PDB file of C-alpha atoms in Angstrom:
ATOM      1  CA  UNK A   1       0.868 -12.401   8.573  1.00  0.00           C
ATOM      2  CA  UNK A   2       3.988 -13.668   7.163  1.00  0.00           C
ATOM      3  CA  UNK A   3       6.692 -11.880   4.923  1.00  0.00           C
ATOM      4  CA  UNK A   4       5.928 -13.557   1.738  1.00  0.00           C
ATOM      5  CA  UNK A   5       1.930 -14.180   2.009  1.00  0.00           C
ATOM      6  CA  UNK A   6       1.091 -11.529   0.006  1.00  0.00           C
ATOM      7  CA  UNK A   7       2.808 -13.757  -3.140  1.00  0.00           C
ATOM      8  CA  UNK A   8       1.326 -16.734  -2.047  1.00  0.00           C
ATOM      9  CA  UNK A   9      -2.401 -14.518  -2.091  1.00  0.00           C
ATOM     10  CA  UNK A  10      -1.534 -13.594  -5.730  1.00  0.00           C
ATOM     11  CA  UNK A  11      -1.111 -17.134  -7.067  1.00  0.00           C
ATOM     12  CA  UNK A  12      -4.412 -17.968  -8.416  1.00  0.00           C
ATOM     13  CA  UNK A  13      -3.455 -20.786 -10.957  1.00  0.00           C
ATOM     14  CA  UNK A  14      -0.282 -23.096 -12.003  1.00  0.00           C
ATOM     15  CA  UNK A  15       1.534 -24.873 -10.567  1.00  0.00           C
ATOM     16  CA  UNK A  16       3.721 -24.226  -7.114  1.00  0.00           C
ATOM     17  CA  UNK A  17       6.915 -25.754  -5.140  1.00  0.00           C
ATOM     18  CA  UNK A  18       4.838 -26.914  -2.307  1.00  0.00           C
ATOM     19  CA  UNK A  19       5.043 -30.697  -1.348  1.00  0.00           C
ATOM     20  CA  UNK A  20       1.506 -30.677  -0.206  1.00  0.00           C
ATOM     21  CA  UNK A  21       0.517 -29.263  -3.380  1.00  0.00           C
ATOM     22  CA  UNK A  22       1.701 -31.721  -5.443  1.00  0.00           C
ATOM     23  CA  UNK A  23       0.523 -34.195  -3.397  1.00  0.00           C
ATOM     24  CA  UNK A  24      -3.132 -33.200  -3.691  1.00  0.00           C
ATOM     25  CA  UNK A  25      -2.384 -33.132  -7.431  1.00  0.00           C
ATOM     26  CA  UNK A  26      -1.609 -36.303  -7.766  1.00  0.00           C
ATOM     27  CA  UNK A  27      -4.794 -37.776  -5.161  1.00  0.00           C
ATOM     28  CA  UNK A  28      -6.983 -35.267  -8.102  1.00  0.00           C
ATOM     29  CA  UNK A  29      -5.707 -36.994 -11.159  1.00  0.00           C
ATOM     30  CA  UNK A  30      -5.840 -40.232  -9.184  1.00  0.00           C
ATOM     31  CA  UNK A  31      -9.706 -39.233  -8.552  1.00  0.00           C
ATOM     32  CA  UNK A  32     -10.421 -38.284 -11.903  1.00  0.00           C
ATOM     33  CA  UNK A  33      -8.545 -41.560 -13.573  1.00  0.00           C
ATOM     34  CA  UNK A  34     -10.718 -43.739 -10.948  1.00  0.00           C
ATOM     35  CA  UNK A  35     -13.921 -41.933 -12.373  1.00  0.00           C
ATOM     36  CA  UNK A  36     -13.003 -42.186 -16.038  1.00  0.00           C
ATOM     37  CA  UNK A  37     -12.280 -45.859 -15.402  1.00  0.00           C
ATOM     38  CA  UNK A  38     -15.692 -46.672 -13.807  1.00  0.00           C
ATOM     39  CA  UNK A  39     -13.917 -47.589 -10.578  1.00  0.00           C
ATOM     40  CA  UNK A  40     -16.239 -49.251  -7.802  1.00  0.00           C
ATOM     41  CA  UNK A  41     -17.943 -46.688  -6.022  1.00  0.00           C
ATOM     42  CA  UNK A  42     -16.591 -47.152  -2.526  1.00  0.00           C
ATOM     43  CA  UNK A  43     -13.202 -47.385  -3.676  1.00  0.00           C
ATOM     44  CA  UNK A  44     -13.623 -44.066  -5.682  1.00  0.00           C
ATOM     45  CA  UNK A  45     -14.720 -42.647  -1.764  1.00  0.00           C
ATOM     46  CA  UNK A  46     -11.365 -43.883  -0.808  1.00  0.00           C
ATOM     47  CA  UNK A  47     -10.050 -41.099  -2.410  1.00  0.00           C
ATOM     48  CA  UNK A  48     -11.605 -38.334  -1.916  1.00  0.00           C
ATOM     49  CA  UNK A  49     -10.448 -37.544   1.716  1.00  0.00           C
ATOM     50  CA  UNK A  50      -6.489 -37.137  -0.168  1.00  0.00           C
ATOM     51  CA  UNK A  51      -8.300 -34.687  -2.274  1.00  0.00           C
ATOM     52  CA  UNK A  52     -10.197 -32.791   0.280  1.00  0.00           C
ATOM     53  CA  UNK A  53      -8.077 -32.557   3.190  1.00  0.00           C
ATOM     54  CA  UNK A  54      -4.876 -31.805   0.884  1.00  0.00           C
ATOM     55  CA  UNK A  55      -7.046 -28.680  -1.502  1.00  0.00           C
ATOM     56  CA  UNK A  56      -7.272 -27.854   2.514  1.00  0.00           C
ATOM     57  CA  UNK A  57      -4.144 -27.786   3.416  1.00  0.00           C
ATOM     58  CA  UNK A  58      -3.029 -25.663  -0.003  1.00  0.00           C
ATOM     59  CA  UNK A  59      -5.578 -22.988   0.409  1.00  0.00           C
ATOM     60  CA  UNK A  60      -3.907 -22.015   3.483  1.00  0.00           C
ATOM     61  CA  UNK A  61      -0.457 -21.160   2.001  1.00  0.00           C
ATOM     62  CA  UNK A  62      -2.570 -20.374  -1.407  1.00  0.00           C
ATOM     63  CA  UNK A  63      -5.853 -19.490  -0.660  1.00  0.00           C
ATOM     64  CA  UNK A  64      -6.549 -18.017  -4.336  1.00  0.00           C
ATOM     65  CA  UNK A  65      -5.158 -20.868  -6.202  1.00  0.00           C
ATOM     66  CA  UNK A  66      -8.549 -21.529  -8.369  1.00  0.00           C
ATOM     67  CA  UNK A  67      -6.820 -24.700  -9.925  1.00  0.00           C
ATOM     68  CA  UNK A  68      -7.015 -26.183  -6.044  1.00  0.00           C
ATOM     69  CA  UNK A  69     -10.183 -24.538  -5.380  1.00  0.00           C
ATOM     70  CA  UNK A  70     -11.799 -26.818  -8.088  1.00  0.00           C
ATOM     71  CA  UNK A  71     -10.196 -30.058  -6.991  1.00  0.00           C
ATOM     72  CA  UNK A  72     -11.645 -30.112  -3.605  1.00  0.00           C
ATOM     73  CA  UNK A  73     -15.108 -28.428  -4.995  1.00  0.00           C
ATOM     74  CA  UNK A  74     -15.029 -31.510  -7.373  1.00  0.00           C
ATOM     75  CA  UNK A  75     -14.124 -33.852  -4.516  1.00  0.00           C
ATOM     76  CA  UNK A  76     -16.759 -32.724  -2.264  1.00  0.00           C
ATOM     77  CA  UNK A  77     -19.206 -32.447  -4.963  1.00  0.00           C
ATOM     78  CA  UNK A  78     -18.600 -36.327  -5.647  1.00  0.00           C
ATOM     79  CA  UNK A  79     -18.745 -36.957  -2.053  1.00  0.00           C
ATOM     80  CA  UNK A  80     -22.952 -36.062  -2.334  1.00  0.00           C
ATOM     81  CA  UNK A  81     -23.360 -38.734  -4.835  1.00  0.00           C
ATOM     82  CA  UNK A  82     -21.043 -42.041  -3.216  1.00  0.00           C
ATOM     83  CA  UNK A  83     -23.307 -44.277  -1.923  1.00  0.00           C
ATOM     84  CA  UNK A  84     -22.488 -44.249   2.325  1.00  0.00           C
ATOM     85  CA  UNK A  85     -23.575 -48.306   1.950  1.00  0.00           C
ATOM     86  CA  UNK A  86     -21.694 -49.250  -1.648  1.00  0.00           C
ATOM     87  CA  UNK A  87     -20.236 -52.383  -1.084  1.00  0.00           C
ATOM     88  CA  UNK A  88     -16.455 -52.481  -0.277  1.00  0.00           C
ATOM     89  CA  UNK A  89     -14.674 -53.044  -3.571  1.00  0.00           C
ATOM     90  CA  UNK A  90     -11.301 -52.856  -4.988  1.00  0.00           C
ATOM     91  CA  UNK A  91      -9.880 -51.225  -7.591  1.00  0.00           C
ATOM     92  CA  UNK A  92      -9.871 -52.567 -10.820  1.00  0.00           C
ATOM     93  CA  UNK A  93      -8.089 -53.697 -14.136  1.00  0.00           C
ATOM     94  CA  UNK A  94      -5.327 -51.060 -15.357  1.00  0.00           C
ATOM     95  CA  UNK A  95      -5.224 -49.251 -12.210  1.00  0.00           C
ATOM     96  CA  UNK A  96      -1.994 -50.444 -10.500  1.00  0.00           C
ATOM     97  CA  UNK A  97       0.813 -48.114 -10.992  1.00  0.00           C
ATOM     98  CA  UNK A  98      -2.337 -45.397  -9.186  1.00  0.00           C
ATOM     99  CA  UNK A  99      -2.151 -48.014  -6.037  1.00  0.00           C
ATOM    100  CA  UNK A 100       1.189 -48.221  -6.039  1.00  0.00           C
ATOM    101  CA  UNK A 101       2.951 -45.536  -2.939  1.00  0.00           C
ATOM    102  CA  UNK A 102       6.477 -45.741  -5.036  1.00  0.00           C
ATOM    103  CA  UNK A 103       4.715 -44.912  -8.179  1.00  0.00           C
ATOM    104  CA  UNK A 104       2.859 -41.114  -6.226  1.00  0.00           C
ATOM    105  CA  UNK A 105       5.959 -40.611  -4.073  1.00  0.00           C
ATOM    106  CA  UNK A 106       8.465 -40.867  -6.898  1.00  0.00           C
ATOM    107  CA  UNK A 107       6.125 -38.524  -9.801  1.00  0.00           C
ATOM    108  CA  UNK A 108       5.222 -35.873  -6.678  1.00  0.00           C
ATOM    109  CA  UNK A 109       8.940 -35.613  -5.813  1.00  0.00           C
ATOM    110  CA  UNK A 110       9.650 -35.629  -9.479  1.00  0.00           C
ATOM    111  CA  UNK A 111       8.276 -32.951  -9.927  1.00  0.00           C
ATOM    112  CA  UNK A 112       9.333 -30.744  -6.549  1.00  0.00           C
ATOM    113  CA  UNK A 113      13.266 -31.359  -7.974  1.00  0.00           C
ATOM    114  CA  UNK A 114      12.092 -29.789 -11.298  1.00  0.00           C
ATOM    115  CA  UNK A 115      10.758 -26.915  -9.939  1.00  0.00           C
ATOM    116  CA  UNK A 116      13.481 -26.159  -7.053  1.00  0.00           C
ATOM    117  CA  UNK A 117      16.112 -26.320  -9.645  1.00  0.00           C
ATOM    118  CA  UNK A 118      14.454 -24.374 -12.132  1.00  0.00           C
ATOM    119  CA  UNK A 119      14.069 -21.874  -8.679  1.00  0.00           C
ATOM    120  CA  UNK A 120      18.042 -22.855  -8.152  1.00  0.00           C
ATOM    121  CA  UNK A 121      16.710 -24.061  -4.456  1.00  0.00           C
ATOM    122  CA  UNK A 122      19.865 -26.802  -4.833  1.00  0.00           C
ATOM    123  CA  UNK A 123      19.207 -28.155  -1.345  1.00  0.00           C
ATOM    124  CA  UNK A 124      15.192 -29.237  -2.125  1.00  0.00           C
ATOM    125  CA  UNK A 125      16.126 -30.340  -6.139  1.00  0.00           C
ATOM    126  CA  UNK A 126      18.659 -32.523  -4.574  1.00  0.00           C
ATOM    127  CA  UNK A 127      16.242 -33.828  -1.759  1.00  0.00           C
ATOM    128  CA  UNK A 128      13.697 -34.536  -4.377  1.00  0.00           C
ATOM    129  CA  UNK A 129      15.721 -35.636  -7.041  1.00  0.00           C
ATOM    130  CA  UNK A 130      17.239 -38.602  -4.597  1.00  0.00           C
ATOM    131  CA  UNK A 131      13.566 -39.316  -3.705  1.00  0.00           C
ATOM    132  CA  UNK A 132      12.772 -39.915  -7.387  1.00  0.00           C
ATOM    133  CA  UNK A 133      15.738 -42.260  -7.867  1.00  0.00           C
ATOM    134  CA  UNK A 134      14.920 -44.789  -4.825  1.00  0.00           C
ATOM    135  CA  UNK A 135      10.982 -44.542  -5.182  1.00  0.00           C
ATOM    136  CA  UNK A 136      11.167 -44.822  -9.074  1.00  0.00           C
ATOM    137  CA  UNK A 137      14.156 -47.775  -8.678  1.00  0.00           C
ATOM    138  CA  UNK A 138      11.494 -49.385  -6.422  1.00  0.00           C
ATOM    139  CA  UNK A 139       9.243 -48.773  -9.245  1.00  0.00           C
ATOM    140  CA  UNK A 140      10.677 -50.652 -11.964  1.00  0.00           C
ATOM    141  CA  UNK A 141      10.187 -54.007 -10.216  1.00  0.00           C
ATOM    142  CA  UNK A 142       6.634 -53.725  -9.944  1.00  0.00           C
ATOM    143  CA  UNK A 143       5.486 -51.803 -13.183  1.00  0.00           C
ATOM    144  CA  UNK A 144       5.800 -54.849 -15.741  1.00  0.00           C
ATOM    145  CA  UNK A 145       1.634 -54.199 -16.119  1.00  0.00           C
ATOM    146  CA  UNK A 146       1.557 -50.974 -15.953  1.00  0.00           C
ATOM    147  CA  UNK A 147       0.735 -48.447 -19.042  1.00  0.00           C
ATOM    148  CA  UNK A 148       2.875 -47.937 -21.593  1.00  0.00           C
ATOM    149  CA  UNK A 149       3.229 -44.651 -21.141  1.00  0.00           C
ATOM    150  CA  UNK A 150       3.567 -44.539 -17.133  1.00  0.00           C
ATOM    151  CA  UNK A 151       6.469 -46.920 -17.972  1.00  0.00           C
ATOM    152  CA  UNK A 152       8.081 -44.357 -20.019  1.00  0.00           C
ATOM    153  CA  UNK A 153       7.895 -41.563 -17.907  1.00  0.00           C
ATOM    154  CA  UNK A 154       9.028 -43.285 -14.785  1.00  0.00           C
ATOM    155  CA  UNK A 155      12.390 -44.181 -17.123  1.00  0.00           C
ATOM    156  CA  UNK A 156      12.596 -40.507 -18.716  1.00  0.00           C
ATOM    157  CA  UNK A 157      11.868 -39.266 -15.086  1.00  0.00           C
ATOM    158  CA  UNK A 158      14.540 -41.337 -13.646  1.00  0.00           C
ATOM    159  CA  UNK A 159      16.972 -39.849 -16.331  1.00  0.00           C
ATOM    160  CA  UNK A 160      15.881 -36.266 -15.646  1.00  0.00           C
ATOM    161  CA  UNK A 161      16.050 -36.614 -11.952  1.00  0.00           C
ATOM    162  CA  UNK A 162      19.605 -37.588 -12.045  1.00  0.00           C
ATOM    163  CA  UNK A 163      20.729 -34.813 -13.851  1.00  0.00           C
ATOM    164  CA  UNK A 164      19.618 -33.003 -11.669  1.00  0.00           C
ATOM    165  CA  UNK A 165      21.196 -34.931  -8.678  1.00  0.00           C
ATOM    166  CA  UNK A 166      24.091 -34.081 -10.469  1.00  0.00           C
ATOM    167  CA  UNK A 167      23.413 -30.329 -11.290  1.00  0.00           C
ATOM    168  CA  UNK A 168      22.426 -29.890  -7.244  1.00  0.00           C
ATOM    169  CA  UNK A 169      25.408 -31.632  -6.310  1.00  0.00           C
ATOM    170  CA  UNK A 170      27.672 -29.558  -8.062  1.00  0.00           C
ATOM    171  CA  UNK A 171      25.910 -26.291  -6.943  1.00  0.00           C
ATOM    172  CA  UNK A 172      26.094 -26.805  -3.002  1.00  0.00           C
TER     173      UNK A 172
END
């Protein structure tokens, strides 16, 4: 039993500054857009290993965390109904920026900076906040097709993530 586990049981919903966390997050609302886009069904299966092995990994820093709890339930739940023999498929139509690694690496780092430096943890904001610059920069090339609003938050997220590069800067 560690030091701090005892705040880590109480957390039963929101979110946390854990990597992994946000990680899984982002495979869930990856999940869920693939489902409320009709995806093919063996791509949809794709996914749900990111869901279920990273709820995993969560619930054993925050084994109360309800939120998590769900995502894997739902995950495993869809798991029953995929089709072991649906024909390989690819994603389709406006599901790009989802595919793309620069796209999850730069929103789940994104939003580890916010919470460090809202938690003054300089060191991880500034980690994170450089993370969102290059994987975001990498973005822009690519995201031409992608949503509207995706577009906008990868600029606005860009902004906020160098301020605070250069709040965490200034505070080390």
């Amino acid at each position: 039993m560690g030091l701090y586990d005892d705040d880590n049981n109480a957390i039963t919903a929101g979110d946390v500054l854990d990597v992994i966390y946000w990680q899984t997050k982002f495979a869930h609302l990856k999940l869920e857009a693939a489902l409320q886009s009709r995806q093919p069904e063996h791509a949809v299966g794709s996914l749900l290993p990111d869901v279920i092995n990273g709820a995993t990994d969560v619930l054993q820093t925050y084994p109360n965390h309800a939120e998590v709890q769900g995502w894997k339930a739902r995950a495993e739940q869809i798991r029953t109904k995929i089709n072991p023999n649906a024909a390989p498929a690819a994603f389709r139509g406006d599901f790009d920026h989802w595919k793309d690694y620069s796209y999850e690496a730069g929103w789940r780092s994104y939003h580890v900076a916010r919470m460090a430096a809202e938690a003054q943890d300089w060191n991880v904001a500034l980690q994170h906040a450089r993370e969102v610059l290059t994987q975001f920069g990498r973005s822009l090339d690519r995201m031409a097709h992608w949503p509207a609003p995706v577009q906008e938050f990868i600029r606005t997220a860009r902004e906020e993530a160098d301020a605070i590069r250069q709040q965490a800067e200034g505070r080390r």
